[in-house]
Short mmCIF file of N, CA and C and ligand atoms in Angstrom, two decimals:
data_model
loop_
_atom_site.label_atom_id
_atom_site.label_comp_id
_atom_site.label_asym_id
_atom_site.label_seq_id
_atom_site.Cartn_x
_atom_site.Cartn_y
_atom_site.Cartn_z
N UNK A 1 87.39 22.61 21.55
CA UNK A 1 85.97 22.71 21.14
C UNK A 1 85.55 24.18 21.11
N UNK A 2 84.68 24.50 20.22
CA UNK A 2 84.30 25.90 20.03
C UNK A 2 83.13 26.30 20.94
N UNK A 3 83.40 27.33 21.75
CA UNK A 3 82.35 27.86 22.61
C UNK A 3 81.95 29.24 22.10
N UNK A 4 80.70 29.62 22.35
CA UNK A 4 80.25 30.96 21.95
C UNK A 4 79.52 31.62 23.10
N UNK A 5 79.57 32.95 23.05
CA UNK A 5 78.78 33.75 24.00
C UNK A 5 77.61 34.36 23.23
N UNK A 6 76.41 34.26 23.78
CA UNK A 6 75.25 34.92 23.19
C UNK A 6 74.86 36.04 24.16
N UNK A 7 75.34 37.26 23.89
CA UNK A 7 75.07 38.35 24.82
C UNK A 7 73.75 39.06 24.51
N UNK A 8 73.13 39.58 25.54
CA UNK A 8 71.91 40.34 25.31
C UNK A 8 71.28 40.77 26.62
N UNK A 9 70.16 41.49 26.48
CA UNK A 9 69.44 41.94 27.67
C UNK A 9 68.47 40.86 28.16
N UNK A 10 67.88 40.15 27.21
CA UNK A 10 66.93 39.08 27.54
C UNK A 10 65.89 39.56 28.54
N UNK A 11 65.23 40.66 28.18
CA UNK A 11 64.27 41.34 29.09
C UNK A 11 62.87 41.29 28.52
N UNK A 12 62.23 40.12 28.40
CA UNK A 12 62.70 38.79 28.76
C UNK A 12 63.17 38.01 27.53
N UNK A 13 63.67 36.77 27.77
CA UNK A 13 63.99 35.87 26.66
C UNK A 13 62.70 35.62 25.86
N UNK A 14 62.83 35.58 24.53
CA UNK A 14 61.66 35.37 23.66
C UNK A 14 61.87 34.13 22.79
N UNK A 15 60.83 33.78 22.04
CA UNK A 15 60.97 32.64 21.12
C UNK A 15 61.93 32.98 19.97
N UNK A 16 62.18 34.29 19.75
CA UNK A 16 63.20 34.69 18.76
C UNK A 16 64.59 34.32 19.25
N UNK A 17 64.88 34.60 20.53
CA UNK A 17 66.17 34.20 21.10
C UNK A 17 66.31 32.67 21.09
N UNK A 18 65.22 32.00 21.49
CA UNK A 18 65.25 30.52 21.58
C UNK A 18 65.57 29.92 20.21
N UNK A 19 64.97 30.50 19.17
CA UNK A 19 65.23 30.02 17.80
C UNK A 19 66.72 30.13 17.45
N UNK A 20 67.31 31.28 17.76
CA UNK A 20 68.74 31.49 17.45
C UNK A 20 69.61 30.52 18.27
N UNK A 21 69.33 30.40 19.55
CA UNK A 21 70.13 29.52 20.42
C UNK A 21 70.02 28.07 19.94
N UNK A 22 68.80 27.61 19.68
CA UNK A 22 68.61 26.21 19.29
C UNK A 22 69.30 25.89 17.97
N UNK A 23 69.25 26.85 17.05
CA UNK A 23 69.89 26.60 15.75
C UNK A 23 71.40 26.69 15.84
N UNK A 24 71.91 27.41 16.85
CA UNK A 24 73.37 27.52 17.02
C UNK A 24 73.95 26.33 17.79
N UNK A 25 73.11 25.61 18.50
CA UNK A 25 73.62 24.51 19.34
C UNK A 25 74.46 23.48 18.57
N UNK A 26 74.05 23.08 17.35
CA UNK A 26 74.89 22.11 16.62
C UNK A 26 76.23 22.70 16.16
N UNK A 27 76.35 24.02 16.17
CA UNK A 27 77.57 24.67 15.66
C UNK A 27 78.64 24.81 16.74
N UNK A 28 78.25 24.77 18.00
CA UNK A 28 79.19 25.05 19.10
C UNK A 28 79.14 23.94 20.15
N UNK A 29 80.25 23.79 20.88
CA UNK A 29 80.28 22.77 21.94
C UNK A 29 79.53 23.28 23.18
N UNK A 30 79.49 24.60 23.33
CA UNK A 30 78.80 25.20 24.48
C UNK A 30 78.38 26.62 24.11
N UNK A 31 77.20 27.02 24.56
CA UNK A 31 76.75 28.40 24.37
C UNK A 31 76.51 29.02 25.74
N UNK A 32 77.24 30.10 26.01
CA UNK A 32 77.04 30.80 27.27
C UNK A 32 76.13 31.99 27.00
N UNK A 33 74.95 31.95 27.57
CA UNK A 33 74.03 33.07 27.41
C UNK A 33 74.44 34.11 28.45
N UNK A 34 74.91 35.24 27.95
CA UNK A 34 75.49 36.27 28.82
C UNK A 34 74.47 37.39 28.98
N UNK A 35 73.86 37.43 30.15
CA UNK A 35 72.81 38.42 30.43
C UNK A 35 73.48 39.70 30.91
N UNK A 36 73.26 40.77 30.14
CA UNK A 36 73.97 42.02 30.41
C UNK A 36 73.40 42.81 31.58
N UNK A 37 74.32 43.42 32.32
CA UNK A 37 73.93 44.36 33.38
C UNK A 37 74.47 45.71 32.96
N UNK A 38 73.57 46.60 32.51
CA UNK A 38 73.99 47.90 32.01
C UNK A 38 73.29 48.96 32.87
N UNK A 39 74.11 49.72 33.62
CA UNK A 39 73.51 50.67 34.57
C UNK A 39 72.77 51.80 33.85
N UNK A 40 73.05 52.01 32.55
CA UNK A 40 72.35 53.06 31.79
C UNK A 40 70.97 52.60 31.33
N UNK A 41 70.70 51.30 31.42
CA UNK A 41 69.43 50.78 30.92
C UNK A 41 68.48 50.51 32.07
N UNK A 42 67.17 50.72 31.81
CA UNK A 42 66.21 50.28 32.82
C UNK A 42 65.53 49.03 32.26
N UNK A 43 65.36 48.05 33.10
CA UNK A 43 64.80 46.77 32.68
C UNK A 43 63.42 46.59 33.26
N UNK A 44 62.56 45.84 32.57
CA UNK A 44 61.25 45.51 33.14
C UNK A 44 61.43 44.39 34.17
N UNK A 45 62.26 43.40 33.82
CA UNK A 45 62.47 42.26 34.72
C UNK A 45 63.79 42.40 35.46
N UNK A 46 63.81 41.90 36.70
CA UNK A 46 65.05 41.93 37.48
C UNK A 46 66.07 41.00 36.83
N UNK A 47 67.33 41.21 37.19
CA UNK A 47 68.39 40.35 36.66
C UNK A 47 68.11 38.90 37.03
N UNK A 48 67.65 38.70 38.26
CA UNK A 48 67.36 37.34 38.74
C UNK A 48 66.29 36.67 37.86
N UNK A 49 65.22 37.41 37.56
CA UNK A 49 64.16 36.86 36.71
C UNK A 49 64.69 36.57 35.31
N UNK A 50 65.45 37.52 34.75
CA UNK A 50 65.95 37.34 33.37
C UNK A 50 66.81 36.09 33.28
N UNK A 51 67.63 35.86 34.31
CA UNK A 51 68.49 34.68 34.34
C UNK A 51 67.66 33.41 34.55
N UNK A 52 66.73 33.48 35.50
CA UNK A 52 65.97 32.26 35.84
C UNK A 52 65.06 31.79 34.71
N UNK A 53 64.48 32.74 33.95
CA UNK A 53 63.65 32.34 32.80
C UNK A 53 64.49 31.48 31.84
N UNK A 54 65.74 31.91 31.61
CA UNK A 54 66.60 31.19 30.66
C UNK A 54 67.03 29.85 31.25
N UNK A 55 67.44 29.88 32.52
CA UNK A 55 67.91 28.64 33.17
C UNK A 55 66.81 27.58 33.16
N UNK A 56 65.60 28.01 33.48
CA UNK A 56 64.48 27.06 33.54
C UNK A 56 64.22 26.47 32.15
N UNK A 57 64.23 27.33 31.12
CA UNK A 57 63.94 26.83 29.77
C UNK A 57 64.99 25.82 29.32
N UNK A 58 66.26 26.06 29.70
CA UNK A 58 67.35 25.19 29.23
C UNK A 58 67.84 24.24 30.32
N UNK A 59 66.98 23.93 31.29
CA UNK A 59 67.38 23.07 32.42
C UNK A 59 67.89 21.70 31.94
N UNK A 60 67.36 21.21 30.82
CA UNK A 60 67.77 19.88 30.34
C UNK A 60 68.73 19.95 29.16
N UNK A 61 69.36 21.08 28.96
CA UNK A 61 70.32 21.23 27.85
C UNK A 61 71.69 21.57 28.43
N UNK A 62 72.55 20.54 28.60
CA UNK A 62 73.84 20.78 29.26
C UNK A 62 74.78 21.68 28.47
N UNK A 63 74.52 21.87 27.17
CA UNK A 63 75.41 22.73 26.36
C UNK A 63 75.10 24.21 26.55
N UNK A 64 74.02 24.53 27.25
CA UNK A 64 73.68 25.95 27.48
C UNK A 64 73.97 26.33 28.92
N UNK A 65 74.79 27.39 29.09
CA UNK A 65 75.08 27.91 30.43
C UNK A 65 74.59 29.36 30.48
N UNK A 66 74.28 29.85 31.64
CA UNK A 66 73.83 31.24 31.77
C UNK A 66 74.75 31.98 32.73
N UNK A 67 75.23 33.14 32.31
CA UNK A 67 76.10 33.97 33.15
C UNK A 67 75.59 35.41 33.09
N UNK A 68 76.01 36.23 34.04
CA UNK A 68 75.72 37.66 33.94
C UNK A 68 77.04 38.39 33.78
N UNK A 69 76.97 39.55 33.14
CA UNK A 69 78.21 40.32 32.98
C UNK A 69 77.90 41.80 32.82
N UNK A 70 78.90 42.62 33.11
CA UNK A 70 78.80 44.05 32.81
C UNK A 70 80.10 44.44 32.11
N UNK A 71 80.09 45.58 31.46
CA UNK A 71 81.29 46.01 30.74
C UNK A 71 81.27 45.50 29.31
N UNK A 72 82.45 45.52 28.71
CA UNK A 72 82.54 45.15 27.29
C UNK A 72 82.38 43.64 27.11
N UNK A 73 81.61 43.27 26.07
CA UNK A 73 81.42 41.84 25.79
C UNK A 73 82.76 41.17 25.46
N UNK A 74 83.63 41.89 24.74
CA UNK A 74 84.92 41.26 24.39
C UNK A 74 85.78 41.02 25.64
N UNK A 75 85.63 41.86 26.66
CA UNK A 75 86.38 41.61 27.90
C UNK A 75 85.85 40.36 28.60
N UNK A 76 84.53 40.19 28.53
CA UNK A 76 83.94 38.99 29.13
C UNK A 76 84.39 37.74 28.35
N UNK A 77 84.48 37.88 27.02
CA UNK A 77 84.98 36.77 26.19
C UNK A 77 86.40 36.41 26.60
N UNK A 78 87.23 37.44 26.79
CA UNK A 78 88.64 37.23 27.16
C UNK A 78 88.71 36.51 28.51
N UNK A 79 87.88 36.98 29.45
CA UNK A 79 87.88 36.38 30.79
C UNK A 79 87.56 34.88 30.74
N UNK A 80 86.62 34.51 29.84
CA UNK A 80 86.21 33.10 29.76
C UNK A 80 86.99 32.34 28.69
N UNK A 81 87.93 33.05 28.01
CA UNK A 81 88.69 32.45 26.91
C UNK A 81 87.78 31.91 25.80
N UNK A 82 86.87 32.76 25.37
CA UNK A 82 85.92 32.40 24.31
C UNK A 82 86.16 33.31 23.10
N UNK A 83 86.11 32.71 21.91
CA UNK A 83 86.51 33.45 20.71
C UNK A 83 85.36 33.82 19.78
N UNK A 84 84.14 33.43 20.15
CA UNK A 84 83.00 33.70 19.27
C UNK A 84 81.84 34.35 20.01
N UNK A 85 81.28 35.38 19.37
CA UNK A 85 80.04 36.00 19.85
C UNK A 85 78.95 35.60 18.87
N UNK A 86 77.81 35.17 19.39
CA UNK A 86 76.66 34.81 18.57
C UNK A 86 75.66 35.95 18.62
N UNK A 87 75.14 36.35 17.46
CA UNK A 87 74.08 37.36 17.44
C UNK A 87 73.04 36.96 16.38
N UNK A 88 71.82 37.46 16.54
CA UNK A 88 70.76 37.20 15.58
C UNK A 88 70.48 38.45 14.77
N UNK A 89 70.08 38.25 13.52
CA UNK A 89 69.74 39.38 12.64
C UNK A 89 68.29 39.26 12.20
N UNK A 90 67.52 40.33 12.44
CA UNK A 90 66.10 40.31 12.07
C UNK A 90 65.79 41.14 10.85
N UNK A 91 66.53 42.22 10.66
CA UNK A 91 66.15 43.20 9.64
C UNK A 91 67.35 44.09 9.32
N UNK A 92 67.22 45.00 8.33
CA UNK A 92 68.36 45.86 7.97
C UNK A 92 68.84 46.74 9.13
N UNK A 93 67.95 47.15 10.00
CA UNK A 93 68.37 47.98 11.14
C UNK A 93 69.29 47.17 12.05
N UNK A 94 68.93 45.91 12.32
CA UNK A 94 69.80 45.04 13.11
C UNK A 94 71.16 44.92 12.42
N UNK A 95 71.14 44.75 11.09
CA UNK A 95 72.40 44.55 10.35
C UNK A 95 73.34 45.74 10.53
N UNK A 96 72.81 46.95 10.33
CA UNK A 96 73.66 48.15 10.42
C UNK A 96 74.22 48.30 11.84
N UNK A 97 73.37 48.09 12.82
CA UNK A 97 73.78 48.21 14.22
C UNK A 97 74.83 47.16 14.57
N UNK A 98 74.54 45.93 14.19
CA UNK A 98 75.43 44.80 14.53
C UNK A 98 76.75 44.89 13.78
N UNK A 99 76.70 45.41 12.55
CA UNK A 99 77.92 45.53 11.75
C UNK A 99 78.93 46.43 12.46
N UNK A 100 78.46 47.57 12.93
CA UNK A 100 79.36 48.51 13.60
C UNK A 100 79.95 47.90 14.88
N UNK A 101 79.11 47.21 15.63
CA UNK A 101 79.60 46.60 16.88
C UNK A 101 80.60 45.48 16.57
N UNK A 102 80.25 44.63 15.60
CA UNK A 102 81.14 43.49 15.28
C UNK A 102 82.48 43.99 14.75
N UNK A 103 82.44 45.03 13.91
CA UNK A 103 83.69 45.55 13.36
C UNK A 103 84.54 46.22 14.45
N UNK A 104 83.86 46.90 15.37
CA UNK A 104 84.60 47.50 16.50
C UNK A 104 85.23 46.40 17.35
N UNK A 105 84.47 45.36 17.62
CA UNK A 105 85.00 44.25 18.42
C UNK A 105 86.20 43.60 17.74
N UNK A 106 86.16 43.53 16.41
CA UNK A 106 87.29 42.94 15.65
C UNK A 106 88.51 43.85 15.73
N UNK A 107 88.25 45.15 15.79
CA UNK A 107 89.36 46.12 15.87
C UNK A 107 90.03 46.02 17.25
N UNK A 108 89.20 45.79 18.27
CA UNK A 108 89.71 45.79 19.64
C UNK A 108 90.16 44.41 20.13
N UNK A 109 89.85 43.37 19.37
CA UNK A 109 90.16 42.01 19.83
C UNK A 109 90.21 41.07 18.63
N UNK A 110 90.40 39.78 18.91
CA UNK A 110 90.34 38.80 17.81
C UNK A 110 89.02 38.04 17.84
N UNK A 111 88.09 38.51 18.65
CA UNK A 111 86.81 37.81 18.77
C UNK A 111 86.00 37.97 17.48
N UNK A 112 85.50 36.87 16.97
CA UNK A 112 84.73 36.85 15.72
C UNK A 112 83.24 36.79 16.08
N UNK A 113 82.41 37.56 15.36
CA UNK A 113 80.96 37.49 15.60
C UNK A 113 80.31 36.63 14.53
N UNK A 114 79.49 35.69 14.98
CA UNK A 114 78.79 34.77 14.08
C UNK A 114 77.31 35.16 14.09
N UNK A 115 76.75 35.42 12.89
CA UNK A 115 75.35 35.85 12.81
C UNK A 115 74.48 34.74 12.27
N UNK A 116 73.33 34.56 12.88
CA UNK A 116 72.32 33.68 12.30
C UNK A 116 71.12 34.55 11.93
N UNK A 117 70.58 34.27 10.75
CA UNK A 117 69.40 35.02 10.29
C UNK A 117 68.17 34.46 10.98
N UNK A 118 67.34 35.37 11.44
CA UNK A 118 66.10 34.99 12.11
C UNK A 118 65.25 34.05 11.24
N UNK A 119 64.49 33.19 11.88
CA UNK A 119 63.56 32.32 11.15
C UNK A 119 62.32 33.13 10.76
N UNK A 120 61.68 32.74 9.66
CA UNK A 120 60.51 33.49 9.18
C UNK A 120 59.43 33.60 10.26
N UNK A 121 59.24 32.54 11.02
CA UNK A 121 58.16 32.52 12.01
C UNK A 121 58.40 33.36 13.25
N UNK A 122 59.66 33.76 13.49
CA UNK A 122 59.95 34.51 14.73
C UNK A 122 60.59 35.87 14.48
N UNK A 123 60.69 36.26 13.20
CA UNK A 123 61.45 37.48 12.89
C UNK A 123 60.82 38.74 13.46
N UNK A 124 59.51 38.71 13.73
CA UNK A 124 58.83 39.91 14.22
C UNK A 124 58.94 40.06 15.74
N UNK A 125 59.48 39.05 16.41
CA UNK A 125 59.45 39.06 17.88
C UNK A 125 60.65 39.83 18.44
N UNK A 126 60.37 40.72 19.38
CA UNK A 126 61.45 41.40 20.11
C UNK A 126 61.01 41.50 21.57
N UNK A 127 62.01 41.62 22.45
CA UNK A 127 61.68 41.76 23.88
C UNK A 127 60.85 43.02 24.11
N UNK A 128 61.12 44.08 23.34
CA UNK A 128 60.38 45.33 23.58
C UNK A 128 58.90 45.17 23.20
N UNK A 129 58.62 44.42 22.14
CA UNK A 129 57.21 44.16 21.80
C UNK A 129 56.54 43.33 22.90
N UNK A 130 57.27 42.33 23.39
CA UNK A 130 56.73 41.50 24.48
C UNK A 130 56.40 42.38 25.69
N UNK A 131 57.32 43.29 26.02
CA UNK A 131 57.08 44.17 27.19
C UNK A 131 55.85 45.05 26.97
N UNK A 132 55.70 45.56 25.74
CA UNK A 132 54.53 46.40 25.43
C UNK A 132 53.23 45.61 25.57
N UNK A 133 53.21 44.40 25.02
CA UNK A 133 52.00 43.57 25.10
C UNK A 133 51.67 43.31 26.57
N UNK A 134 52.72 42.98 27.32
CA UNK A 134 52.55 42.67 28.74
C UNK A 134 52.01 43.86 29.53
N UNK A 135 52.61 45.05 29.29
CA UNK A 135 52.20 46.25 30.03
C UNK A 135 50.74 46.60 29.76
N UNK A 136 50.25 46.18 28.56
CA UNK A 136 48.88 46.50 28.20
C UNK A 136 47.92 45.33 28.40
N UNK A 137 48.38 44.36 29.17
CA UNK A 137 47.49 43.27 29.57
C UNK A 137 47.26 42.20 28.51
N UNK A 138 48.10 42.15 27.47
CA UNK A 138 47.90 41.15 26.41
C UNK A 138 48.51 39.81 26.77
N UNK A 139 48.22 38.82 25.90
CA UNK A 139 48.70 37.45 26.11
C UNK A 139 50.03 37.27 25.37
N UNK A 140 51.10 36.98 26.12
CA UNK A 140 52.42 36.86 25.49
C UNK A 140 52.84 35.41 25.25
N UNK A 141 51.91 34.48 25.51
CA UNK A 141 52.32 33.07 25.51
C UNK A 141 52.78 32.56 24.14
N UNK A 142 52.39 33.25 23.05
CA UNK A 142 52.85 32.80 21.72
C UNK A 142 54.18 33.48 21.34
N UNK A 143 54.72 34.30 22.23
CA UNK A 143 55.94 35.05 21.92
C UNK A 143 57.15 34.64 22.77
N UNK A 144 56.89 33.97 23.88
CA UNK A 144 57.97 33.66 24.84
C UNK A 144 57.90 32.19 25.23
N UNK A 145 59.01 31.63 25.76
CA UNK A 145 58.94 30.25 26.25
C UNK A 145 58.05 30.16 27.49
N UNK A 146 57.61 28.93 27.80
CA UNK A 146 56.72 28.71 28.96
C UNK A 146 57.32 29.22 30.26
N UNK A 147 58.65 29.17 30.38
CA UNK A 147 59.27 29.60 31.64
C UNK A 147 58.95 31.05 31.95
N UNK A 148 58.67 31.85 30.91
CA UNK A 148 58.30 33.26 31.11
C UNK A 148 56.78 33.37 31.32
N UNK A 149 56.00 32.78 30.40
CA UNK A 149 54.54 32.99 30.45
C UNK A 149 53.92 32.31 31.66
N UNK A 150 54.49 31.15 32.07
CA UNK A 150 53.90 30.42 33.23
C UNK A 150 54.06 31.24 34.51
N UNK A 151 55.22 31.91 34.65
CA UNK A 151 55.48 32.68 35.88
C UNK A 151 54.52 33.88 35.94
N UNK A 152 54.18 34.42 34.76
CA UNK A 152 53.35 35.63 34.76
C UNK A 152 51.87 35.33 34.68
N UNK A 153 51.55 34.09 34.27
CA UNK A 153 50.15 33.74 34.01
C UNK A 153 49.34 33.48 35.27
P1 LIG B 1 70.39 43.59 23.08
O1 LIG B 1 69.92 44.53 24.13
O2 LIG B 1 71.85 43.28 23.13
O3 LIG B 1 69.91 43.87 21.68
P2 LIG B 1 68.42 41.48 23.06
O4 LIG B 1 68.08 40.61 24.20
O5 LIG B 1 67.37 42.41 22.57
O6 LIG B 1 69.72 42.22 23.53
O7 LIG B 1 68.92 40.62 21.82
C1 LIG B 1 69.99 39.72 21.91
C2 LIG B 1 70.26 39.13 20.54
O8 LIG B 1 69.14 38.37 20.11
C3 LIG B 1 70.52 40.14 19.44
O9 LIG B 1 71.52 39.65 18.57
C4 LIG B 1 69.21 40.21 18.70
O10 LIG B 1 69.37 40.61 17.36
C5 LIG B 1 68.79 38.76 18.80
N1 LIG B 1 67.34 38.61 18.61
C6 LIG B 1 66.36 39.12 19.38
N2 LIG B 1 65.14 38.78 18.88
C7 LIG B 1 65.38 38.03 17.77
C8 LIG B 1 64.54 37.39 16.80
N3 LIG B 1 63.21 37.47 16.86
N4 LIG B 1 65.14 36.72 15.79
C9 LIG B 1 66.50 36.68 15.72
N5 LIG B 1 67.34 37.25 16.59
C10 LIG B 1 66.79 37.93 17.60
#
């Protein structure tokens, strides 16, 4: 059965991520949401919060698992014996960035990257916009799943 890893920062998970995950569920037997730990990055939410928001949202979806990882995504794929990386594409900037990473990953491994195009209704959503709205006291409930907005509300 085909398993995929959906790697990202998820700082925090948004309705854009949820759209990609939900649409990928029929394509894979299992999706492991791999929450990255990158010492060069500063996060708004702790690793524990980033993981728990996702776990809570997918509590009733047995095909979704949540893991944390550091280092190369392809090494994490190798460790779990997974051959597919799932990524979402929102715009040309995402495409150029993702193209270089996917091609590098193909050069260094046999892992294939599968892209899903963002849905029209969620293409504008990014974790960084959510963080900006939040820092300035705005309402993020239309941008994130309840597991995020309920904890902050
Ligand atoms: P990273 O730091 O690796 O970019 P993110 O958590 O920002 O991690 O994103 C993880 C993945 O989710 C990326 O493939 C990104 O393109 C995708 N993604 C984020 N927001 C959206 C959205 N609104 N629509 C489609 N894909 C999205």
